[in-house]
mmCIF file of C-alpha atoms in Angstrom:
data_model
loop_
_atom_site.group_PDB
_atom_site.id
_atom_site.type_symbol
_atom_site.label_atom_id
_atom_site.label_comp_id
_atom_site.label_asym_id
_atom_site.label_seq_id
_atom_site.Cartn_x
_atom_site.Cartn_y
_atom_site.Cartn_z
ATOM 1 C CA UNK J 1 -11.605 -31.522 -42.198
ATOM 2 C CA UNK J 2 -11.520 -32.548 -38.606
ATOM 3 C CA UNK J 3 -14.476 -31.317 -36.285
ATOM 4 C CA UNK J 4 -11.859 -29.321 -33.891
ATOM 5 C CA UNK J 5 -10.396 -27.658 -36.897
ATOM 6 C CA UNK J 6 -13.958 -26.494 -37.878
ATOM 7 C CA UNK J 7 -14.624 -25.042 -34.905
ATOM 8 C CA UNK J 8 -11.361 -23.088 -34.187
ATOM 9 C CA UNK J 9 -10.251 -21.863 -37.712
ATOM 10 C CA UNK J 10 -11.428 -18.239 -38.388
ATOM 11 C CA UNK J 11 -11.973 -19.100 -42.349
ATOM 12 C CA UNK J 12 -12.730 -22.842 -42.729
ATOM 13 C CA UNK J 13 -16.320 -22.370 -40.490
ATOM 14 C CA UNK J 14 -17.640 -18.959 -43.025
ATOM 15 C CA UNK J 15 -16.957 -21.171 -45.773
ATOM 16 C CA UNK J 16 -18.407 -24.019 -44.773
ATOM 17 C CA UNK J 17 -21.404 -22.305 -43.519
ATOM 18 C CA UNK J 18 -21.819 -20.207 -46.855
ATOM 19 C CA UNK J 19 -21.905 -24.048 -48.786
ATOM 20 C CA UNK J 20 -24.959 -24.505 -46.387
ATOM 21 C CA UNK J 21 -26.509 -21.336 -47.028
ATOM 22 C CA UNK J 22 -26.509 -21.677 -51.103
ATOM 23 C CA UNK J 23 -27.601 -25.511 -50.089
ATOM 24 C CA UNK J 24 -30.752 -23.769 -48.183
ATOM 25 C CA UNK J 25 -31.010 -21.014 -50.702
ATOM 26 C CA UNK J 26 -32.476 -23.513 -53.429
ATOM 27 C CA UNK J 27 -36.229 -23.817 -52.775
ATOM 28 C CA UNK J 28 -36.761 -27.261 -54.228
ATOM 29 C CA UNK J 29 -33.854 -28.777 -52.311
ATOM 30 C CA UNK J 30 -34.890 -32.119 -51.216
ATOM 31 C CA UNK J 31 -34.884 -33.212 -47.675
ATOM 32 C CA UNK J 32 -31.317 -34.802 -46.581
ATOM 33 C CA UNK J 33 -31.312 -36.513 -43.638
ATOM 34 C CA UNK J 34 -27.988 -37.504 -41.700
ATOM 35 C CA UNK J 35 -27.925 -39.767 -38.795
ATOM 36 C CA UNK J 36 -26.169 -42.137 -36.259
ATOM 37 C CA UNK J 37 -27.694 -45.796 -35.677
ATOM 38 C CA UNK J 38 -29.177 -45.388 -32.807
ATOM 39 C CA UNK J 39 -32.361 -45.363 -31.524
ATOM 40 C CA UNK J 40 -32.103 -41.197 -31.794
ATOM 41 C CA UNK J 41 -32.477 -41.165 -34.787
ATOM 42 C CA UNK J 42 -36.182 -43.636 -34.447
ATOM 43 C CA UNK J 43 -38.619 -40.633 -35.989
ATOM 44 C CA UNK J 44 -36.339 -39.530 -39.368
ATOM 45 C CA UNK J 45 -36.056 -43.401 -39.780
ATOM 46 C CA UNK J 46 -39.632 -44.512 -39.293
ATOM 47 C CA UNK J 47 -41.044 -41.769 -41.058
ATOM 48 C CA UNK J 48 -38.392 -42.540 -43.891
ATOM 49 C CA UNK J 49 -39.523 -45.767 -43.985
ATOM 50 C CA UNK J 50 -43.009 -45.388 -44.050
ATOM 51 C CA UNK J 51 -43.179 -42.656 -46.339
ATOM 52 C CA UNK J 52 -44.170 -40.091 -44.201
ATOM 53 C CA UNK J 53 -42.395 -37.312 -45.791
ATOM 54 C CA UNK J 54 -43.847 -38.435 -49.075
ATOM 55 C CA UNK J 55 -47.237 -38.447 -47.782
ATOM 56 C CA UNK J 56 -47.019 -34.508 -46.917
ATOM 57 C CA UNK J 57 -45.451 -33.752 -50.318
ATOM 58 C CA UNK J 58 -41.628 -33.254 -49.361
ATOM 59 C CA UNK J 59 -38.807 -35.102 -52.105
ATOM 60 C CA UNK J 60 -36.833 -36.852 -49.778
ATOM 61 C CA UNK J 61 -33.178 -38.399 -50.799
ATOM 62 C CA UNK J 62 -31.815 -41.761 -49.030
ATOM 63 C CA UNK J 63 -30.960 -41.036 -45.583
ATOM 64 C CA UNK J 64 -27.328 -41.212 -45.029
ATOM 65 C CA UNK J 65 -25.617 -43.028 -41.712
ATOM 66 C CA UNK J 66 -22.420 -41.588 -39.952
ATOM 67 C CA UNK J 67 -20.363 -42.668 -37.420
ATOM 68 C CA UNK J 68 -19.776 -39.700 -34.973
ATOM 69 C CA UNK J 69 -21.114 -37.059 -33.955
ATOM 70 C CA UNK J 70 -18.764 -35.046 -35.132
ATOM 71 C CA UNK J 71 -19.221 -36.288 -38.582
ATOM 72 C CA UNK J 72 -22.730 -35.865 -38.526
ATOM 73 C CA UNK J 73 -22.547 -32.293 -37.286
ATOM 74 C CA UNK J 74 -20.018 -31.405 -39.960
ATOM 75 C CA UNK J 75 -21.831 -32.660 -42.733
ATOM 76 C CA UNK J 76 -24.864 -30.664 -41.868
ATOM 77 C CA UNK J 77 -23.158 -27.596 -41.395
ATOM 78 C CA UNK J 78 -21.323 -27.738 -44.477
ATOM 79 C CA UNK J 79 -24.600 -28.070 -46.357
ATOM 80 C CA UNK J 80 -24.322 -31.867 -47.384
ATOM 81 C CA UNK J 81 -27.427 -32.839 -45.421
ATOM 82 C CA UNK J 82 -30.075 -30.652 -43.863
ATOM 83 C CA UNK J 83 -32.187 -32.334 -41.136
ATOM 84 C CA UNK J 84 -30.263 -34.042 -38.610
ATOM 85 C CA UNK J 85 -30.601 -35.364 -34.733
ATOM 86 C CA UNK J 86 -28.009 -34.013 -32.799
ATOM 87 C CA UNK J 87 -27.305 -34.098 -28.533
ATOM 88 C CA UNK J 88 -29.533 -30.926 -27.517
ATOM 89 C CA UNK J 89 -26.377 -29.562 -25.763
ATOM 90 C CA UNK J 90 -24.403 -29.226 -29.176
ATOM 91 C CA UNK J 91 -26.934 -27.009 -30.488
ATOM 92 C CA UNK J 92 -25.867 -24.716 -27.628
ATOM 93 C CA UNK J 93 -22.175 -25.146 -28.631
ATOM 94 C CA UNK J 94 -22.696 -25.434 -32.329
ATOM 95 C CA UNK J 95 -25.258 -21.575 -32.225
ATOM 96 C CA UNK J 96 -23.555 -19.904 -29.730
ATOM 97 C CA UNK J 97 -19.830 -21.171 -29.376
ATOM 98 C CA UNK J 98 -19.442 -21.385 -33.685
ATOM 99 C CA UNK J 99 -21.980 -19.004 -34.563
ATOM 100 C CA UNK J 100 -23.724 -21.546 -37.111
ATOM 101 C CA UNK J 101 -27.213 -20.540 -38.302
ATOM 102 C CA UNK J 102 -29.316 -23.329 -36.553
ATOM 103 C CA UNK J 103 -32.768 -23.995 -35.572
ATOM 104 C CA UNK J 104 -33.953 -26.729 -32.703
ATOM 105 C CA UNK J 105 -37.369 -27.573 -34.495
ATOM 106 C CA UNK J 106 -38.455 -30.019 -32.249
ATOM 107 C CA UNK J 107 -37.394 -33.085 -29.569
ATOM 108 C CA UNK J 108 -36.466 -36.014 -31.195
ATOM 109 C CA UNK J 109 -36.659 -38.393 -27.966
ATOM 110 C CA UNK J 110 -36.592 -38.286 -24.313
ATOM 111 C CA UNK J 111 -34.595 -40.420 -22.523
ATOM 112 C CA UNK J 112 -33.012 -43.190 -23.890
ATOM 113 C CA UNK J 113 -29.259 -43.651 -22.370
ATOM 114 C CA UNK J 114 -27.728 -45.203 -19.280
ATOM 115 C CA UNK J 115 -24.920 -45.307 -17.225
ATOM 116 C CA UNK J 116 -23.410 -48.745 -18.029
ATOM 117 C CA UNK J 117 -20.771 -50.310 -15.949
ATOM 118 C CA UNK J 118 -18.452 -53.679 -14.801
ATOM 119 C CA UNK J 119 -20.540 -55.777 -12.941
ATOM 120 C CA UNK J 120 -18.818 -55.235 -10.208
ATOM 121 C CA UNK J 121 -19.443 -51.704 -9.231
ATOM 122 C CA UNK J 122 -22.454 -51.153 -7.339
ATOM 123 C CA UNK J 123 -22.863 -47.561 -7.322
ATOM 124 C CA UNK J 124 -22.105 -44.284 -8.074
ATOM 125 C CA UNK J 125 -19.508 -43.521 -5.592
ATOM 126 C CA UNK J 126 -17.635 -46.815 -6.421
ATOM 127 C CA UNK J 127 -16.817 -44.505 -9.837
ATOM 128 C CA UNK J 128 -13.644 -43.015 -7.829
ATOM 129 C CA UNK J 129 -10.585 -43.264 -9.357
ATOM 130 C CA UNK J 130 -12.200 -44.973 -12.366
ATOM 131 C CA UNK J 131 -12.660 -43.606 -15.704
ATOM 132 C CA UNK J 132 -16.043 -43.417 -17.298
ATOM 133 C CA UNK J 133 -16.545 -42.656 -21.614
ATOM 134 C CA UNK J 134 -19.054 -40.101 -22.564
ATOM 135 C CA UNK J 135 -19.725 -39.847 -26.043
ATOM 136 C CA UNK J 136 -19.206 -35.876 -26.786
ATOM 137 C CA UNK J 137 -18.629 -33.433 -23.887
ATOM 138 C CA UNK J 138 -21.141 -31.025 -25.286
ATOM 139 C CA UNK J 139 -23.843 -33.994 -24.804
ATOM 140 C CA UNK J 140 -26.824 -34.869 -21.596
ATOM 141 C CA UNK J 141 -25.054 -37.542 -20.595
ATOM 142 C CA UNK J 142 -21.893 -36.054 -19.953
ATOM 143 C CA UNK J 143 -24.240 -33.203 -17.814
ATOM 144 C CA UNK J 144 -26.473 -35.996 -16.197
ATOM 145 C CA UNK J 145 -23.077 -37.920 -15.341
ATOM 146 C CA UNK J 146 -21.613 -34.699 -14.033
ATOM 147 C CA UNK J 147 -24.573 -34.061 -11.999
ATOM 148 C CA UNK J 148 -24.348 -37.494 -10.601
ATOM 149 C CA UNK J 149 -21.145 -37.359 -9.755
ATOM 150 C CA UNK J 150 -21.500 -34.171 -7.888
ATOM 151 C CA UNK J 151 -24.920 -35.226 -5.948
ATOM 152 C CA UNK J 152 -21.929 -38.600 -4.991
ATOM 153 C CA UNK J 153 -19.300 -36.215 -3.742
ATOM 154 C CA UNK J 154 -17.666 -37.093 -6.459
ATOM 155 C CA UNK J 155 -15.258 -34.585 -9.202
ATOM 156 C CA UNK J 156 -14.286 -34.733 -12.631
ATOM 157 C CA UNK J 157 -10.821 -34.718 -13.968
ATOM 158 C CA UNK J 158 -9.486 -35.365 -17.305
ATOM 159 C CA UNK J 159 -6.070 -36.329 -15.971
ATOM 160 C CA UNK J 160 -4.358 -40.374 -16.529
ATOM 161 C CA UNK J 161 -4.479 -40.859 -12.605
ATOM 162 C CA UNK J 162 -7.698 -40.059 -11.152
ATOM 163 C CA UNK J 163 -7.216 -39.697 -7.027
ATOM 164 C CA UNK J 164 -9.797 -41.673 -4.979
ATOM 165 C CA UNK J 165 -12.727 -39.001 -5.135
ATOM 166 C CA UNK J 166 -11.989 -38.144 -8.949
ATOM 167 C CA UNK J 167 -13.800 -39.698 -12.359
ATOM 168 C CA UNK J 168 -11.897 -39.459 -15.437
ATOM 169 C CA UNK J 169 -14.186 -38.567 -18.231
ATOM 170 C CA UNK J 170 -13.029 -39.599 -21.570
ATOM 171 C CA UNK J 171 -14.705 -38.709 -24.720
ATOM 172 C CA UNK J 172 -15.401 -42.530 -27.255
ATOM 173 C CA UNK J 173 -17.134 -42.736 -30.351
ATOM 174 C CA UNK J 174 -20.466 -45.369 -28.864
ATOM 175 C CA UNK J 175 -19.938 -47.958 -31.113
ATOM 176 C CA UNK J 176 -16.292 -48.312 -29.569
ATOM 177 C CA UNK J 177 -17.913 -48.387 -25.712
ATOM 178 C CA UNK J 178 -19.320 -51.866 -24.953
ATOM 179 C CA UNK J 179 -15.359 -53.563 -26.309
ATOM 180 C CA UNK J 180 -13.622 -50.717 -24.089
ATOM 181 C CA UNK J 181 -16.081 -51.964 -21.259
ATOM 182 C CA UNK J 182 -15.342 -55.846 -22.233
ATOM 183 C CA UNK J 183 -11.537 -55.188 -21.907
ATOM 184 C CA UNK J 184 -11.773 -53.257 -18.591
ATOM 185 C CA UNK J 185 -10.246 -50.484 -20.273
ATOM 186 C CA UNK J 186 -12.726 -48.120 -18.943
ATOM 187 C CA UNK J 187 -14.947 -48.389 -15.440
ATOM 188 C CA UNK J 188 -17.981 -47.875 -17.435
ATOM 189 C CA UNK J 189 -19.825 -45.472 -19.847
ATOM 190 C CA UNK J 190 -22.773 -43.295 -20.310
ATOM 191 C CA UNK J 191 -24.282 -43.215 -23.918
ATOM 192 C CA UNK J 192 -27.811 -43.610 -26.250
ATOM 193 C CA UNK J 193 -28.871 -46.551 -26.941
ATOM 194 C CA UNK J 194 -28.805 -49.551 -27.875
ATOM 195 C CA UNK J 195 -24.994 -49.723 -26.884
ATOM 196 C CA UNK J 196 -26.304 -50.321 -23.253
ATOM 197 C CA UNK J 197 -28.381 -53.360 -24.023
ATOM 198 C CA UNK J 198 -25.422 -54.714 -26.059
ATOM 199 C CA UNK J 199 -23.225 -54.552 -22.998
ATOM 200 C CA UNK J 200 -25.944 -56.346 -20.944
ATOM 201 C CA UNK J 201 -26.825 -59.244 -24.018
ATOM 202 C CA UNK J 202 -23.022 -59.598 -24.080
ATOM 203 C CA UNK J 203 -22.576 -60.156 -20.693
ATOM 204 C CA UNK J 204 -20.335 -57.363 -20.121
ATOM 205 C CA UNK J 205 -22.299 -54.856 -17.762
ATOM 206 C CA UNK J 206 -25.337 -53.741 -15.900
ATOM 207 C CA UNK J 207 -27.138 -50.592 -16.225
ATOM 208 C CA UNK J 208 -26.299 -48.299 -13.133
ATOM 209 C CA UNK J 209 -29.010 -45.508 -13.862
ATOM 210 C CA UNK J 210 -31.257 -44.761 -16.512
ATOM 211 C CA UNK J 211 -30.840 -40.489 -17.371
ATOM 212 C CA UNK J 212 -34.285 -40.299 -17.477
ATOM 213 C CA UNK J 213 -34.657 -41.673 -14.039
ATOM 214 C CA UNK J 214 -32.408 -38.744 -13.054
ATOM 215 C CA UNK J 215 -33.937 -35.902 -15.027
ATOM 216 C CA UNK J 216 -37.623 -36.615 -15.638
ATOM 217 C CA UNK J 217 -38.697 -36.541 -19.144
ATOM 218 C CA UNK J 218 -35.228 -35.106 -20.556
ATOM 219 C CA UNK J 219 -34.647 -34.300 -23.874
ATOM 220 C CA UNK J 220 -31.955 -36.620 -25.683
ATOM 221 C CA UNK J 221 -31.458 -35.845 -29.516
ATOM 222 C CA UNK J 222 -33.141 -32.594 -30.895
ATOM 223 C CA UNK J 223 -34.478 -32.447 -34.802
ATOM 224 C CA UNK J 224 -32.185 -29.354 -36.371
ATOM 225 C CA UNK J 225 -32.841 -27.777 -39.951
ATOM 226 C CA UNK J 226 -31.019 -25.034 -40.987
ATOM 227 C CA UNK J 227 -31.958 -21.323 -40.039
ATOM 228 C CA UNK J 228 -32.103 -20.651 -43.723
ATOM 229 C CA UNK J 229 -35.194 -23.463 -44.574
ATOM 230 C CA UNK J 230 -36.867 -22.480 -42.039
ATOM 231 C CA UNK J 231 -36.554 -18.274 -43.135
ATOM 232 C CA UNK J 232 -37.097 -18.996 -46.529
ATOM 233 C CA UNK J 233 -39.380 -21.802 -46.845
ATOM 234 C CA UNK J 234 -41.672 -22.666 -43.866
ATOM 235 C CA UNK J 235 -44.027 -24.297 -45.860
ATOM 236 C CA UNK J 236 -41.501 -27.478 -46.609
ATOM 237 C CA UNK J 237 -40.412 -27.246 -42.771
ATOM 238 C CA UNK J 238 -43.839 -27.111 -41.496
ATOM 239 C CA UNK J 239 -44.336 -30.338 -43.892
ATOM 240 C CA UNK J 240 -41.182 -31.809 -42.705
ATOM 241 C CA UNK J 241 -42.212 -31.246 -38.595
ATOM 242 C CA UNK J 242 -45.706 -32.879 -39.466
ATOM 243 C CA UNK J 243 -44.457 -36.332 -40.969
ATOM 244 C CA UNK J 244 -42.110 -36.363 -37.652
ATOM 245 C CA UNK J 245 -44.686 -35.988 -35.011
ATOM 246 C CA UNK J 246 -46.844 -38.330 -37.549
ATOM 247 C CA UNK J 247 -43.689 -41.239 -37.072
ATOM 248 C CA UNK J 248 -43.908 -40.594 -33.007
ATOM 249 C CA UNK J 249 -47.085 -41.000 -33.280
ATOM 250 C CA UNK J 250 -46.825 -44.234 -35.139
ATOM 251 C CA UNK J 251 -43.459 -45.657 -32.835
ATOM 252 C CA UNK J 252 -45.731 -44.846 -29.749
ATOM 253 C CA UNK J 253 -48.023 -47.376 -31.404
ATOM 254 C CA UNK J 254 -45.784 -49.868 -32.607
ATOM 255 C CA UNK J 255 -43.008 -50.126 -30.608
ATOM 256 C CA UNK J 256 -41.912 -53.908 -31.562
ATOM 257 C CA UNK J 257 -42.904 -53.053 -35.302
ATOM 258 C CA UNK J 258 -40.458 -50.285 -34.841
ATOM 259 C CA UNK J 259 -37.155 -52.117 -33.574
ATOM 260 C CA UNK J 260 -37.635 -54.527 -36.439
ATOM 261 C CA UNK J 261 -37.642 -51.255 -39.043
ATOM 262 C CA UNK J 262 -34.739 -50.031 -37.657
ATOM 263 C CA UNK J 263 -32.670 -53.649 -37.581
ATOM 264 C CA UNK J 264 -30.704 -54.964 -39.570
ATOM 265 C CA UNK J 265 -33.346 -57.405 -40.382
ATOM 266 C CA UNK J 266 -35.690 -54.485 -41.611
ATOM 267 C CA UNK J 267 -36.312 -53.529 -45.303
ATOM 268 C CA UNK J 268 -34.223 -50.276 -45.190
ATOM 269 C CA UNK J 269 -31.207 -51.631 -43.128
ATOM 270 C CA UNK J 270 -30.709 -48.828 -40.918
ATOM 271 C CA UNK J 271 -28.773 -49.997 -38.455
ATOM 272 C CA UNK J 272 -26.058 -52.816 -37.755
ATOM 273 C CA UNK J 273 -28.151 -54.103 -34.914
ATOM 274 C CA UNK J 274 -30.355 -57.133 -34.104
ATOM 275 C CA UNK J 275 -34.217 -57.120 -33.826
ATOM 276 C CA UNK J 276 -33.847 -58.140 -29.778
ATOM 277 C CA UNK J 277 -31.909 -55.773 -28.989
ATOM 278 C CA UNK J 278 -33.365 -52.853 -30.516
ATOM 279 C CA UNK J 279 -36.674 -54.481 -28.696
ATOM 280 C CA UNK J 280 -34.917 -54.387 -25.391
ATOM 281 C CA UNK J 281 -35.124 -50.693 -25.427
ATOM 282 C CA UNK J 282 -38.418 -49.880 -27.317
ATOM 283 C CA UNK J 283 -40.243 -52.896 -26.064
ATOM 284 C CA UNK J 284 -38.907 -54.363 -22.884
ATOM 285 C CA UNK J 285 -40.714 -57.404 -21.144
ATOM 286 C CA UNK J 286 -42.201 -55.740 -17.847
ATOM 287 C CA UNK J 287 -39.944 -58.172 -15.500
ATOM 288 C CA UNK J 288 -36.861 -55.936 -17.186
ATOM 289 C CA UNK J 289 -38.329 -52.829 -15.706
ATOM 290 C CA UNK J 290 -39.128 -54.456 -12.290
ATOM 291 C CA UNK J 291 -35.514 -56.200 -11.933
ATOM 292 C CA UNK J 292 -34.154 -52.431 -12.904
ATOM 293 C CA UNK J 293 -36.472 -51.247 -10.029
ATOM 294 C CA UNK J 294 -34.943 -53.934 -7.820
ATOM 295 C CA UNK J 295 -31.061 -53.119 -8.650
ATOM 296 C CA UNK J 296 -31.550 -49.446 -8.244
ATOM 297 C CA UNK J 297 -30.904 -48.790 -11.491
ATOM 298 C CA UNK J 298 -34.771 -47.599 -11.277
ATOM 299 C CA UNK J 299 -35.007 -45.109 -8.348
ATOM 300 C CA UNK J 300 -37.811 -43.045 -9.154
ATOM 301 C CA UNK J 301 -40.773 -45.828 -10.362
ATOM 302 C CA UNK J 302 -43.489 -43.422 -10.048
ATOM 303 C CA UNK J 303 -42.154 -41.512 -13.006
ATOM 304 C CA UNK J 304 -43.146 -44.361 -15.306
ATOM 305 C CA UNK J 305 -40.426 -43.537 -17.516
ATOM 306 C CA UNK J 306 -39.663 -45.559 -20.756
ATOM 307 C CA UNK J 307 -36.461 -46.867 -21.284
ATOM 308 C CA UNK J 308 -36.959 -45.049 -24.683
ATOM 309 C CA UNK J 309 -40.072 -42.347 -25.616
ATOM 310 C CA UNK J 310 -40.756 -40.075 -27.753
ATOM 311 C CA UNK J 311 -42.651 -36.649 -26.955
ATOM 312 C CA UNK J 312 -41.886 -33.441 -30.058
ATOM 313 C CA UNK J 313 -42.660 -30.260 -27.958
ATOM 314 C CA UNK J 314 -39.649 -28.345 -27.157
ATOM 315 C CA UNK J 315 -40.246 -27.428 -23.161
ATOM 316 C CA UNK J 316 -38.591 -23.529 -23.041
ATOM 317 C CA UNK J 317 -37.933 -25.043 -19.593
ATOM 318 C CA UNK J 318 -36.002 -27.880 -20.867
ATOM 319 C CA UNK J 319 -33.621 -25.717 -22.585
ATOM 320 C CA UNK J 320 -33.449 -23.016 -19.826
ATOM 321 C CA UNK J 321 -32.121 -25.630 -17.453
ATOM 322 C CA UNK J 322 -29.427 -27.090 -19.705
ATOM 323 C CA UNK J 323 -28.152 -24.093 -20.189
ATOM 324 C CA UNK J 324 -27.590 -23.781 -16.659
ATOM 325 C CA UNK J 325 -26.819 -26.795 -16.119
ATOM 326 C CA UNK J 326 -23.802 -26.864 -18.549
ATOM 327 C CA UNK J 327 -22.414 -23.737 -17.080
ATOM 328 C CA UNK J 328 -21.996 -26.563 -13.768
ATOM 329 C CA UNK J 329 -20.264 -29.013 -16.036
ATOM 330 C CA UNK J 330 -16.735 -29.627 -16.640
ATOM 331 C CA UNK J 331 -16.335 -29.337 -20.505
ATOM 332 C CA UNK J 332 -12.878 -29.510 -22.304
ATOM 333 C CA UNK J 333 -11.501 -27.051 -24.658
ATOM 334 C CA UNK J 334 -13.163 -23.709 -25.886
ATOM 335 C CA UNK J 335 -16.330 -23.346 -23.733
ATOM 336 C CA UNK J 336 -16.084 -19.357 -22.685
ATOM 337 C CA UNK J 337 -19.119 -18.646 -24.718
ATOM 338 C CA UNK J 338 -21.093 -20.223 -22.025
ATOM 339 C CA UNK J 339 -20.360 -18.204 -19.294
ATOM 340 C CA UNK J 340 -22.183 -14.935 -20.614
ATOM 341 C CA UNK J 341 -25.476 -16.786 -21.652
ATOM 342 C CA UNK J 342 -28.550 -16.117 -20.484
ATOM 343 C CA UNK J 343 -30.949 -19.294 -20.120
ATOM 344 C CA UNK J 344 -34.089 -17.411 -21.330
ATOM 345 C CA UNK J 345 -32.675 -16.000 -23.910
ATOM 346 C CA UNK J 346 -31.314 -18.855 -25.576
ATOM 347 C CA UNK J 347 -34.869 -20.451 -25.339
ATOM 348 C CA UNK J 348 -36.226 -17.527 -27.187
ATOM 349 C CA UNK J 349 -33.611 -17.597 -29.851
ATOM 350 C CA UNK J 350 -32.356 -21.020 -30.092
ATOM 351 C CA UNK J 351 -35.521 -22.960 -30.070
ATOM 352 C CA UNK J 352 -38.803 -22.700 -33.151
ATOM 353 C CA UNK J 353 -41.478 -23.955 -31.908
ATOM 354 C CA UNK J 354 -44.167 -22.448 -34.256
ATOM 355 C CA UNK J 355 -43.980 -26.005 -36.372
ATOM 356 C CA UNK J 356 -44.014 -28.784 -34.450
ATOM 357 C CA UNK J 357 -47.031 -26.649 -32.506
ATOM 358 C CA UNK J 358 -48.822 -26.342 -35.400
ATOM 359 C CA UNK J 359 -48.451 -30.351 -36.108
ATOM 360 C CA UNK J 360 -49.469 -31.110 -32.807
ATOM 361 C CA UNK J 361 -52.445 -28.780 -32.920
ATOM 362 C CA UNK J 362 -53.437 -30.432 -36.699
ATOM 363 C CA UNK J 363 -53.087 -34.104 -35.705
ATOM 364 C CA UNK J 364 -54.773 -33.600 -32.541
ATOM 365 C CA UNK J 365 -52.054 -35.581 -31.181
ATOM 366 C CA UNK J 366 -51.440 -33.064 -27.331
ATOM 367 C CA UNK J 367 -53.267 -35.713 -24.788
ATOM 368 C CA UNK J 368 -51.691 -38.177 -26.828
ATOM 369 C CA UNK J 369 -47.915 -36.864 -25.904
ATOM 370 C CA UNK J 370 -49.614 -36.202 -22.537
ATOM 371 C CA UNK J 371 -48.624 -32.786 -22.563
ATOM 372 C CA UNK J 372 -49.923 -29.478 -20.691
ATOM 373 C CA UNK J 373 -52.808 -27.688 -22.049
ATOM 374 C CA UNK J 374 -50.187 -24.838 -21.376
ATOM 375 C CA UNK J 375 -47.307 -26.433 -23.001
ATOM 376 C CA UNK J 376 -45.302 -25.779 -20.281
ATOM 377 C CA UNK J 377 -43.300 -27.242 -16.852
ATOM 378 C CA UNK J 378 -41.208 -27.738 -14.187
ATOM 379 C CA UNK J 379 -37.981 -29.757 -14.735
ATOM 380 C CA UNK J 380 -37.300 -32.375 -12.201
ATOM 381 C CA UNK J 381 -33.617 -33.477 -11.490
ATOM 382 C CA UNK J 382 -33.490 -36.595 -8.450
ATOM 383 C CA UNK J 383 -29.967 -38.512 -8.100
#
């Protein structure tokens, strides 16, 4: 069933979400992990890989790989896996615009994605007329584009001919991205990595702007479980939460050890991608960072952001501003749902943060994550 089909047919979405229910229902139900290769998915994958999940006491099966989002978010809603990373702004559109029974748990990342373009645009406003890939429209870096483009006097259309001050945004699985970019078939694209250091190992394009040099310390990919574990058994989610923050903990550590795991030189064969260039974004040489701060593509140095990092508490702040945010953004098809939500409230309901507090709290890990004795902040947007 396609993705759009699940999302607009009155009975295919009930039944799909009552085969995740009796999925959730059965208390012994190992974990089930779906993901995309990318670097999202680092903390199910290292903590996978290192037994993490084992070590708290949680059966776990063999993680499974998809290629799209929208596979990925099918298969967990219809039950076939149940713990997933998924672009924070689809758990807006997936809870509140499908009504599926969804809880953010924790952050899975922050940052991690670029704008990547030809080599021969220099900026922002040189976008006109061009047409740019995002990988879902419900996704940060179609709102971080979008608020880009704006802060460039710069507006969004979807249609074939783009007028001088108009982007077309077109929505491209990322492993398709860097060979659109290579053919000049597209101006440029914003995406997770590590399709951004492909383009620039290949010769293809340059990193524009990192989206965490644009909003500070954003969110990327969220951890979801299903609002069923975590009602009827908080014990195996509270389990679950700890071996994550546990494999942050560990990537924060061993960053190179990390982009071997996740090659396709490590054990488990995670990913189609080389060692280098999963190093490029969790361990780049310093004199990548300063040439990044000499292009521009750096703006905001005193941020020291990561190209990659990894940080689990769930900022009620973070989710309060993409909410408003996305209300700004151009978004195709059904998106009505958004206009009546209230920022706060969706914090409150959308969000759990009881269990990756408590993990935080138990592995005495909150200076480590440099995070506010209050657990809470300001968000900071800069084009």
């Amino acid at each position: 069933m396609k993705l759009a089909a699940l999302f607009t047919s009155a009975g295919s979405l009930p039944l799909l979400q009552a085969c995740g229910q009796r999925h959730a229902m059965q208390p012994d139900a190992p974990l089930r992990i779906g993901y995309l290769p990318i670097t999202d998915a680092t903390p199910l994958l290292v903590a996978h890989s290192r037994k993490l999940f084992e070590a708290e006491g949680v059966v776990v099966d063999q993680p499974v790989l998809f290629r799209s989002w929208a596979q990925l978010v099918e298969a967990f809603i219809s039950g076939q896996v149940n713990l997933v990373h998924v672009l924070s702004p689809m758990t807006v559109w997936a809870r509140y615009g499908s009504q599926s029974p969804l809880k953010v748990l924790m952050w899975n990342h922050m940052a991690g994605s670029a704008l990547t373009v030809q080599p021969g645009i220099g900026s922002v406003a040189d976008l006109g007329g061009k047409t740019v890939a995002i990988p879902f429209w419900y996704s940060v870096h179609n709102v971080v584009l979008q608020y880009l483009l704006r802060s460039n006097g710069l507006e969004v259309t979807e249609s074939d001919t783009p007028g001088p001050h108009q982007v077309r945004l077109i929505v491209m699985a990322p492993s398709d991205m860097v060979a659109a970019l290579a053919a000049k078939n597209i101006a440029g694209f914003i995406v997770a990595e590590p399709f951004n250091a492909v383009a620039e190992n290949k010769g293809v394009g340059k990193v524009l702007r990192f989206t965490g040099d644009v909003w500070r310390d954003h969110a990327c990919c969220v951890t979801v479980a299903h609002a069923h574990d975590v009602e009827r058994r908080p014990d195996w989610v509270q389990k679950v939460t700890q071996a994550l923050v546990k494999a942050q903990l560990w990537t924060l550590d061993h960053r190179a050890e990390a982009a071997t795991l996740l090659s396709n030189a490590g054990a488990g064969k995670y990913t189609p991608h080389q060692p280098a260039v999963l190093g490029k974004v969790l361990a780049p040489p310093q004199a990548d960072w300063q040439r990044y701060v000499e292009t521009g593509a750096i703006r905001h140095p005193e941020w020291k952001q990561s190209r990659i990092d990894f940080q689990p508490y769930p900022f009620a702040s973070y989710t309060e501003k993409l909410v408003e945010l996305l209300k700004q953004t151009h978004i195709a098809g059904e998106n009505l749902f958004l206009r009546d939500l209230d920022p706060a409230r969706v914090a409150g309901e959308l969000v759990d943060e009881r269990f990756v507090r408590s993990a935080i709290e138990a592995t005495g890990s909150q200076a480590r994550f440099a995070l506010p004795a209050s657990f809470a902040r300001q968000e900071t947007l800069l084009a």
